Tab-separated table of C-alpha atoms in Angstrom:
chain	number	residue	atom	x	y	z
A	1	UNK	CA	110.071	88.133	96.859
A	2	UNK	CA	107.946	89.127	94.262
A	3	UNK	CA	108.573	92.542	92.966
A	4	UNK	CA	106.201	95.169	91.224
A	5	UNK	CA	105.555	99.076	91.057
A	6	UNK	CA	105.436	100.896	93.848
A	7	UNK	CA	104.189	104.503	94.998
A	8	UNK	CA	105.737	107.459	93.935
A	9	UNK	CA	106.412	108.396	96.976
A	10	UNK	CA	107.954	105.358	98.119
A	11	UNK	CA	111.148	105.653	95.590
A	12	UNK	CA	113.506	105.358	98.399
A	13	UNK	CA	112.467	101.588	99.174
A	14	UNK	CA	114.020	100.442	95.601
A	15	UNK	CA	114.674	96.471	95.516
A	16	UNK	CA	112.360	95.575	98.434
A	17	UNK	CA	108.465	96.495	97.449
A	18	UNK	CA	107.228	95.146	101.451
A	19	UNK	CA	109.201	97.656	103.846
A	20	UNK	CA	108.074	100.340	101.515
A	21	UNK	CA	105.175	100.190	103.784
A	22	UNK	CA	105.866	99.550	106.693
A	23	UNK	CA	105.715	103.114	107.928
A	24	UNK	CA	106.227	102.678	112.400
A	25	UNK	CA	109.985	103.988	112.653
A	26	UNK	CA	110.653	103.958	115.795
A	27	UNK	CA	109.803	101.759	118.844
A	28	UNK	CA	107.559	103.932	120.768
A	29	UNK	CA	105.640	103.740	117.576
A	30	UNK	CA	105.993	99.344	117.667
A	31	UNK	CA	105.113	99.264	121.212
A	32	UNK	CA	101.824	101.738	121.248
A	33	UNK	CA	100.242	99.950	118.232
A	34	UNK	CA	101.545	96.286	119.509
A	35	UNK	CA	99.771	97.323	122.755
A	36	UNK	CA	96.561	99.149	120.647
A	37	UNK	CA	96.319	95.859	119.240
A	38	UNK	CA	96.742	93.379	121.880
A	39	UNK	CA	94.179	95.658	124.311
A	40	UNK	CA	91.730	95.202	121.241
A	41	UNK	CA	91.715	92.594	120.382
A	42	UNK	CA	91.438	90.401	123.557
A	43	UNK	CA	88.947	92.190	124.180
A	44	UNK	CA	87.090	91.419	121.237
A	45	UNK	CA	87.702	87.562	121.070
A	46	UNK	CA	86.595	87.662	124.783
A	47	UNK	CA	83.117	89.582	124.087
A	48	UNK	CA	82.331	88.082	120.736
A	49	UNK	CA	82.793	84.877	121.771
A	50	UNK	CA	80.309	85.234	125.430
A	51	UNK	CA	77.940	87.211	123.098
A	52	UNK	CA	78.126	83.618	120.394
A	53	UNK	CA	77.932	81.359	124.046
A	54	UNK	CA	74.336	83.523	125.249
A	55	UNK	CA	72.776	83.503	121.764
A	56	UNK	CA	73.553	79.416	120.804
A	57	UNK	CA	73.215	78.012	124.629
A	58	UNK	CA	69.722	80.152	124.672
A	59	UNK	CA	67.718	77.771	123.423
A	60	UNK	CA	65.024	80.902	123.172
A	61	UNK	CA	67.147	83.294	121.731
A	62	UNK	CA	68.879	81.281	118.811
A	63	UNK	CA	65.774	80.824	117.358
A	64	UNK	CA	65.601	84.327	116.583
A	65	UNK	CA	66.581	85.267	112.739
A	66	UNK	CA	67.951	88.840	115.013
A	67	UNK	CA	70.047	86.445	117.095
A	68	UNK	CA	70.387	85.023	114.397
A	69	UNK	CA	72.538	88.052	112.241
A	70	UNK	CA	73.912	89.306	115.922
A	71	UNK	CA	76.448	85.759	115.696
A	72	UNK	CA	77.147	86.125	112.646
A	73	UNK	CA	78.586	89.478	113.535
A	74	UNK	CA	80.100	88.575	116.101
A	75	UNK	CA	81.745	85.981	114.143
A	76	UNK	CA	83.071	88.164	112.373
A	77	UNK	CA	84.478	90.128	115.030
A	78	UNK	CA	86.228	87.443	116.441
A	79	UNK	CA	87.598	86.061	112.905
A	80	UNK	CA	88.624	90.280	112.190
A	81	UNK	CA	90.499	90.833	115.192
A	82	UNK	CA	92.707	87.880	114.968
A	83	UNK	CA	93.168	87.639	111.910
A	84	UNK	CA	94.261	91.628	112.238
A	85	UNK	CA	96.406	91.578	115.175
A	86	UNK	CA	98.315	88.316	114.234
A	87	UNK	CA	99.027	90.262	110.057
A	88	UNK	CA	99.200	93.425	111.653
A	89	UNK	CA	101.382	93.091	114.506
A	90	UNK	CA	103.888	90.604	112.564
A	91	UNK	CA	104.239	93.330	109.942
A	92	UNK	CA	104.227	96.454	111.628
A	93	UNK	CA	105.467	95.311	114.825
A	94	UNK	CA	107.814	92.979	113.751
A	95	UNK	CA	108.643	93.996	109.726
A	96	UNK	CA	108.012	90.263	109.103
A	97	UNK	CA	108.533	90.448	105.008
A	98	UNK	CA	110.105	86.897	104.523
A	99	UNK	CA	106.633	86.272	102.885
A	100	UNK	CA	105.416	84.914	99.330
A	101	UNK	CA	103.126	87.603	97.819
A	102	UNK	CA	100.247	84.855	97.636
A	103	UNK	CA	100.666	84.878	101.651
A	104	UNK	CA	100.524	88.432	101.999
A	105	UNK	CA	97.318	88.489	99.535
A	106	UNK	CA	95.265	85.302	101.652
A	107	UNK	CA	96.268	87.354	104.920
A	108	UNK	CA	94.699	90.929	103.474
A	109	UNK	CA	91.858	88.359	102.211
A	110	UNK	CA	91.232	87.333	104.838
A	111	UNK	CA	91.123	89.864	107.149
A	112	UNK	CA	89.051	91.837	104.744
A	113	UNK	CA	86.506	89.175	104.698
A	114	UNK	CA	86.015	89.763	108.332
A	115	UNK	CA	85.165	92.513	108.252
A	116	UNK	CA	82.945	92.702	104.693
A	117	UNK	CA	81.020	89.900	106.833
A	118	UNK	CA	80.999	92.316	109.843
A	119	UNK	CA	80.115	94.805	108.114
A	120	UNK	CA	77.353	93.273	105.986
A	121	UNK	CA	75.875	91.252	108.852
A	122	UNK	CA	75.394	94.664	110.709
A	123	UNK	CA	72.843	95.449	107.469
A	124	UNK	CA	71.131	92.669	107.778
A	125	UNK	CA	70.339	92.894	111.162
A	126	UNK	CA	69.482	96.454	109.710
A	127	UNK	CA	66.600	95.064	107.390
A	128	UNK	CA	66.006	92.327	109.544
A	129	UNK	CA	64.610	95.388	111.585
A	130	UNK	CA	63.545	97.214	109.083
A	131	UNK	CA	60.699	94.151	107.705
A	132	UNK	CA	60.267	94.129	112.356
A	133	UNK	CA	59.142	97.508	111.956
A	134	UNK	CA	57.769	98.172	108.588
A	135	UNK	CA	55.652	95.002	108.493
A	136	UNK	CA	55.688	93.740	111.843
A	137	UNK	CA	52.274	91.461	110.471
A	138	UNK	CA	53.734	89.899	107.831
A	139	UNK	CA	57.610	89.189	110.013
A	140	UNK	CA	57.013	85.582	110.752
A	141	UNK	CA	57.043	84.472	107.611
A	142	UNK	CA	58.814	87.038	105.684
A	143	UNK	CA	62.277	86.252	107.660
A	144	UNK	CA	61.743	82.368	108.709
A	145	UNK	CA	64.778	81.347	109.571
A	146	UNK	CA	65.797	79.154	106.760
A	147	UNK	CA	65.622	82.498	105.004
A	148	UNK	CA	67.903	84.241	107.871
A	149	UNK	CA	71.041	80.650	107.455
A	150	UNK	CA	69.932	81.494	103.390
A	151	UNK	CA	70.795	84.947	103.781
A	152	UNK	CA	74.090	84.794	105.297
A	153	UNK	CA	75.782	81.831	103.562
A	154	UNK	CA	75.508	84.037	100.884
A	155	UNK	CA	76.731	86.882	102.301
A	156	UNK	CA	80.014	85.427	103.922
A	157	UNK	CA	80.626	83.841	100.349
A	158	UNK	CA	79.945	87.117	98.417
A	159	UNK	CA	82.527	88.354	100.959
A	160	UNK	CA	84.933	85.710	100.708
A	161	UNK	CA	85.286	85.777	96.941
A	162	UNK	CA	85.467	89.683	96.723
A	163	UNK	CA	88.497	89.713	99.296
A	164	UNK	CA	90.203	86.805	97.242
A	165	UNK	CA	90.110	88.734	94.767
A	166	UNK	CA	94.021	89.908	94.685
A	167	UNK	CA	94.819	87.108	95.232
A	168	UNK	CA	92.640	85.148	92.216
A	169	UNK	CA	94.720	87.750	89.902
A	170	UNK	CA	92.916	90.942	90.081
A	171	UNK	CA	96.578	92.535	92.055
A	172	UNK	CA	98.788	95.414	90.709
A	173	UNK	CA	102.236	92.591	89.853
A	174	UNK	CA	99.697	90.401	88.050
A	175	UNK	CA	98.059	93.405	85.698
A	176	UNK	CA	101.472	95.388	86.022
A	177	UNK	CA	99.522	98.533	87.219
A	178	UNK	CA	100.146	101.063	90.164
A	179	UNK	CA	99.917	99.793	93.422
A	180	UNK	CA	97.532	101.421	96.421
A	181	UNK	CA	100.167	103.431	98.868
A	182	UNK	CA	98.669	101.486	101.363
A	183	UNK	CA	98.336	97.989	100.475
A	184	UNK	CA	101.718	96.007	99.796
A	185	UNK	CA	100.429	94.351	96.252
A	186	UNK	CA	97.291	95.936	95.698
A	187	UNK	CA	95.345	97.416	92.539
A	188	UNK	CA	93.853	100.503	93.050
A	189	UNK	CA	91.157	100.310	90.928
A	190	UNK	CA	90.194	97.237	92.835
A	191	UNK	CA	91.093	99.401	96.139
A	192	UNK	CA	88.569	101.955	94.195
A	193	UNK	CA	85.917	99.064	93.909
A	194	UNK	CA	86.432	97.706	97.757
A	195	UNK	CA	85.630	101.619	99.209
A	196	UNK	CA	82.796	101.813	97.000
A	197	UNK	CA	80.873	98.418	98.137
A	198	UNK	CA	81.917	99.604	101.820
A	199	UNK	CA	80.159	102.785	100.913
A	200	UNK	CA	76.930	100.674	99.280
A	201	UNK	CA	76.077	98.456	102.790
A	202	UNK	CA	77.064	101.849	104.101
A	203	UNK	CA	74.355	103.552	102.387
A	204	UNK	CA	72.044	100.619	103.102
A	205	UNK	CA	72.552	100.570	106.528
A	206	UNK	CA	71.945	104.347	107.229
A	207	UNK	CA	68.829	104.147	104.735
A	208	UNK	CA	67.198	101.618	106.614
A	209	UNK	CA	67.755	102.910	109.572
A	210	UNK	CA	66.314	106.046	108.868
A	211	UNK	CA	62.538	103.995	108.386
A	212	UNK	CA	63.198	102.825	111.771
A	213	UNK	CA	64.415	105.524	113.648
A	214	UNK	CA	61.468	107.578	111.904
A	215	UNK	CA	58.565	104.465	112.646
A	216	UNK	CA	60.111	103.680	116.158
A	217	UNK	CA	59.448	107.417	116.533
A	218	UNK	CA	56.389	106.352	115.577
A	219	UNK	CA	55.606	103.778	117.694
A	220	UNK	CA	57.283	106.114	120.973
A	221	UNK	CA	54.280	108.834	120.577
A	222	UNK	CA	52.106	105.407	120.202
A	223	UNK	CA	52.847	103.785	123.520
A	224	UNK	CA	52.389	107.845	125.038
A	225	UNK	CA	49.354	108.202	123.626
A	226	UNK	CA	47.479	104.982	124.968
A	227	UNK	CA	49.097	103.589	127.966
A	228	UNK	CA	46.444	102.287	129.347
A	229	UNK	CA	46.689	99.998	126.649
A	230	UNK	CA	48.864	97.427	128.287
A	231	UNK	CA	49.054	93.744	125.864
A	232	UNK	CA	50.823	92.437	123.037
A	233	UNK	CA	51.169	95.177	120.304
A	234	UNK	CA	52.673	97.638	122.867
A	235	UNK	CA	54.993	95.540	124.370
A	236	UNK	CA	56.242	94.490	120.370
A	237	UNK	CA	56.526	97.928	120.034
A	238	UNK	CA	58.522	98.370	122.714
A	239	UNK	CA	60.986	95.293	122.422
A	240	UNK	CA	61.445	96.944	118.672
A	241	UNK	CA	61.822	100.614	119.389
A	242	UNK	CA	64.279	99.203	121.929
A	243	UNK	CA	66.193	97.382	119.573
A	244	UNK	CA	66.273	100.039	117.136
A	245	UNK	CA	67.861	102.759	119.339
A	246	UNK	CA	70.541	99.074	120.144
A	247	UNK	CA	71.417	99.075	116.718
A	248	UNK	CA	71.436	102.901	115.896
A	249	UNK	CA	73.887	103.344	118.853
A	250	UNK	CA	76.163	100.449	116.846
A	251	UNK	CA	75.911	102.432	113.971
A	252	UNK	CA	77.344	105.913	114.878
A	253	UNK	CA	80.167	103.793	116.538
A	254	UNK	CA	80.586	101.994	112.869
A	255	UNK	CA	80.340	105.756	111.181
A	256	UNK	CA	82.810	106.493	114.448
A	257	UNK	CA	85.334	103.848	114.064
A	258	UNK	CA	85.894	103.500	110.664
A	259	UNK	CA	85.384	107.036	108.743
A	260	UNK	CA	89.065	107.794	108.947
A	261	UNK	CA	89.566	104.368	107.866
A	262	UNK	CA	88.247	105.562	104.458
A	263	UNK	CA	88.858	108.532	104.019
A	264	UNK	CA	92.310	107.500	104.331
A	265	UNK	CA	91.742	104.933	101.345
A	266	UNK	CA	89.362	107.339	99.697
A	267	UNK	CA	92.478	110.325	99.491
A	268	UNK	CA	94.601	107.911	98.267
A	269	UNK	CA	93.051	106.866	95.181
A	270	UNK	CA	93.876	111.115	94.421
A	271	UNK	CA	96.239	111.669	96.491
A	272	UNK	CA	99.960	110.747	97.267
A	273	UNK	CA	99.805	109.990	101.095
A	274	UNK	CA	103.054	111.659	103.250
A	275	UNK	CA	104.455	109.305	105.204
A	276	UNK	CA	103.261	110.622	108.701
A	277	UNK	CA	99.612	110.045	107.315
A	278	UNK	CA	100.680	106.356	105.796
A	279	UNK	CA	101.675	106.235	109.778
A	280	UNK	CA	98.007	108.252	110.956
A	281	UNK	CA	96.565	104.979	108.458
A	282	UNK	CA	98.251	102.580	110.229
A	283	UNK	CA	96.982	103.982	114.038
A	284	UNK	CA	93.073	104.882	112.050
A	285	UNK	CA	93.338	100.626	111.451
A	286	UNK	CA	92.978	100.146	114.896
A	287	UNK	CA	89.954	101.716	115.292
A	288	UNK	CA	88.337	98.846	113.543
A	289	UNK	CA	89.568	96.702	116.646
A	290	UNK	CA	88.006	98.711	118.895
A	291	UNK	CA	84.568	98.750	117.162
A	292	UNK	CA	84.373	95.361	117.684
A	293	UNK	CA	85.413	95.748	121.076
A	294	UNK	CA	82.615	98.104	121.220
A	295	UNK	CA	80.308	95.757	119.956
A	296	UNK	CA	79.080	93.193	122.591
A	297	UNK	CA	79.315	96.093	125.511
A	298	UNK	CA	76.126	97.615	123.459
A	299	UNK	CA	74.220	94.245	123.153
A	300	UNK	CA	74.543	93.278	126.915
A	301	UNK	CA	73.651	96.890	128.014
A	302	UNK	CA	70.473	97.303	125.988
A	303	UNK	CA	70.020	93.906	124.302
A	304	UNK	CA	67.220	92.731	127.848
A	305	UNK	CA	67.151	88.769	126.307
A	306	UNK	CA	71.728	89.399	126.375
A	307	UNK	CA	71.658	90.200	129.719
A	308	UNK	CA	69.413	87.788	131.482
A	309	UNK	CA	71.459	85.118	129.645
A	310	UNK	CA	74.525	87.556	130.908
A	311	UNK	CA	72.646	87.191	134.375
A	312	UNK	CA	71.880	83.962	134.645
A	313	UNK	CA	76.003	82.546	133.545
A	314	UNK	CA	77.031	84.751	136.509
A	315	UNK	CA	74.743	83.602	138.947
A	316	UNK	CA	75.697	79.669	138.206
A	317	UNK	CA	79.644	80.800	138.060
A	318	UNK	CA	79.152	82.155	142.141
A	319	UNK	CA	76.858	78.996	142.973
A	320	UNK	CA	79.329	76.084	140.972
A	321	UNK	CA	82.570	78.768	142.835
A	322	UNK	CA	81.273	78.644	146.358
A	323	UNK	CA	80.230	75.110	145.866
A	324	UNK	CA	83.504	74.591	145.460
A	325	UNK	CA	85.413	76.799	148.501
A	326	UNK	CA	82.429	74.772	150.739
A	327	UNK	CA	83.298	71.130	149.988
A	328	UNK	CA	86.912	71.100	150.815
A	329	UNK	CA	86.110	72.989	154.453
A	330	UNK	CA	82.804	70.291	155.082
A	331	UNK	CA	85.542	67.807	154.218
A	332	UNK	CA	88.005	69.291	156.308
A	333	UNK	CA	84.696	69.120	159.432
A	334	UNK	CA	83.724	65.412	158.502
A	335	UNK	CA	87.344	64.394	159.135
A	336	UNK	CA	87.325	65.643	162.390
A	337	UNK	CA	84.266	64.275	163.275
A	338	UNK	CA	85.774	60.628	161.924
A	339	UNK	CA	88.667	61.645	164.323
A	340	UNK	CA	86.948	62.420	167.301
A	341	UNK	CA	84.741	60.069	167.366
């Protein structure tokens, strides 16, 4: 087992660095975390998989850059739920510490990549709405499918590179620096850098949405003034306003779920965390899964195109189910008529 400098408040754990971070001390806490992770993780995978299916099974929807970004968000949430639940439950519930530093940092890198890509996808979606509302006449020229795919490729490569820096050597064992009190082997300077990266993303999203919602309010006022004028422009404005409000709801949920985790991360950089706060951090971490679970629900309720596609899928499923149920009856009737004959 790799050893390095452990947090001062965990000195009682000297000899096994990994055990110092297993903060769940009672069976009730472990069961609670296991249930939350299992419930949120399962629902997150199912809902986001459904969103991906609805997007890529519909030619009209998948051609739009807006839904490519939403698809990237759904994919990131699926990967985040799988990597987070597997590593988090394995570590905190089953107290598995028999793997090497490299394996742990690889798992942590997978979780960070997925959550960073989720947040970055939301940023691209916000920028897409920003361009759509601020420069509507040039939107189709500026936001092409090729540029959308290029932006997504840059997004995922950047997130993966930043998340893998501890595995590549930026960790407290290689640098002989003080480890974070929240994550094994993670250098405090790297954690502060990652927090700055996340805060920068959130700042850009807030700025984009502030402009989008301001323009959306202008569009609402315009439509109320010119209700008699029905046409393509008003229809487009209504779509922009609806999608802007939808993504504002996504942003509100994101801030609500991520704020406790980020606040505790920042606090850990300047002060020692008590055992109680470290347990609170473990439970607050499950809110990130809740965020990933809620996003698809918002899409289904607010996006008319996705909701229509969902209704078509359910209608097709009901027809198939009805046909399957009626098939044995028809066959039985046919056999009875043959026997009577």
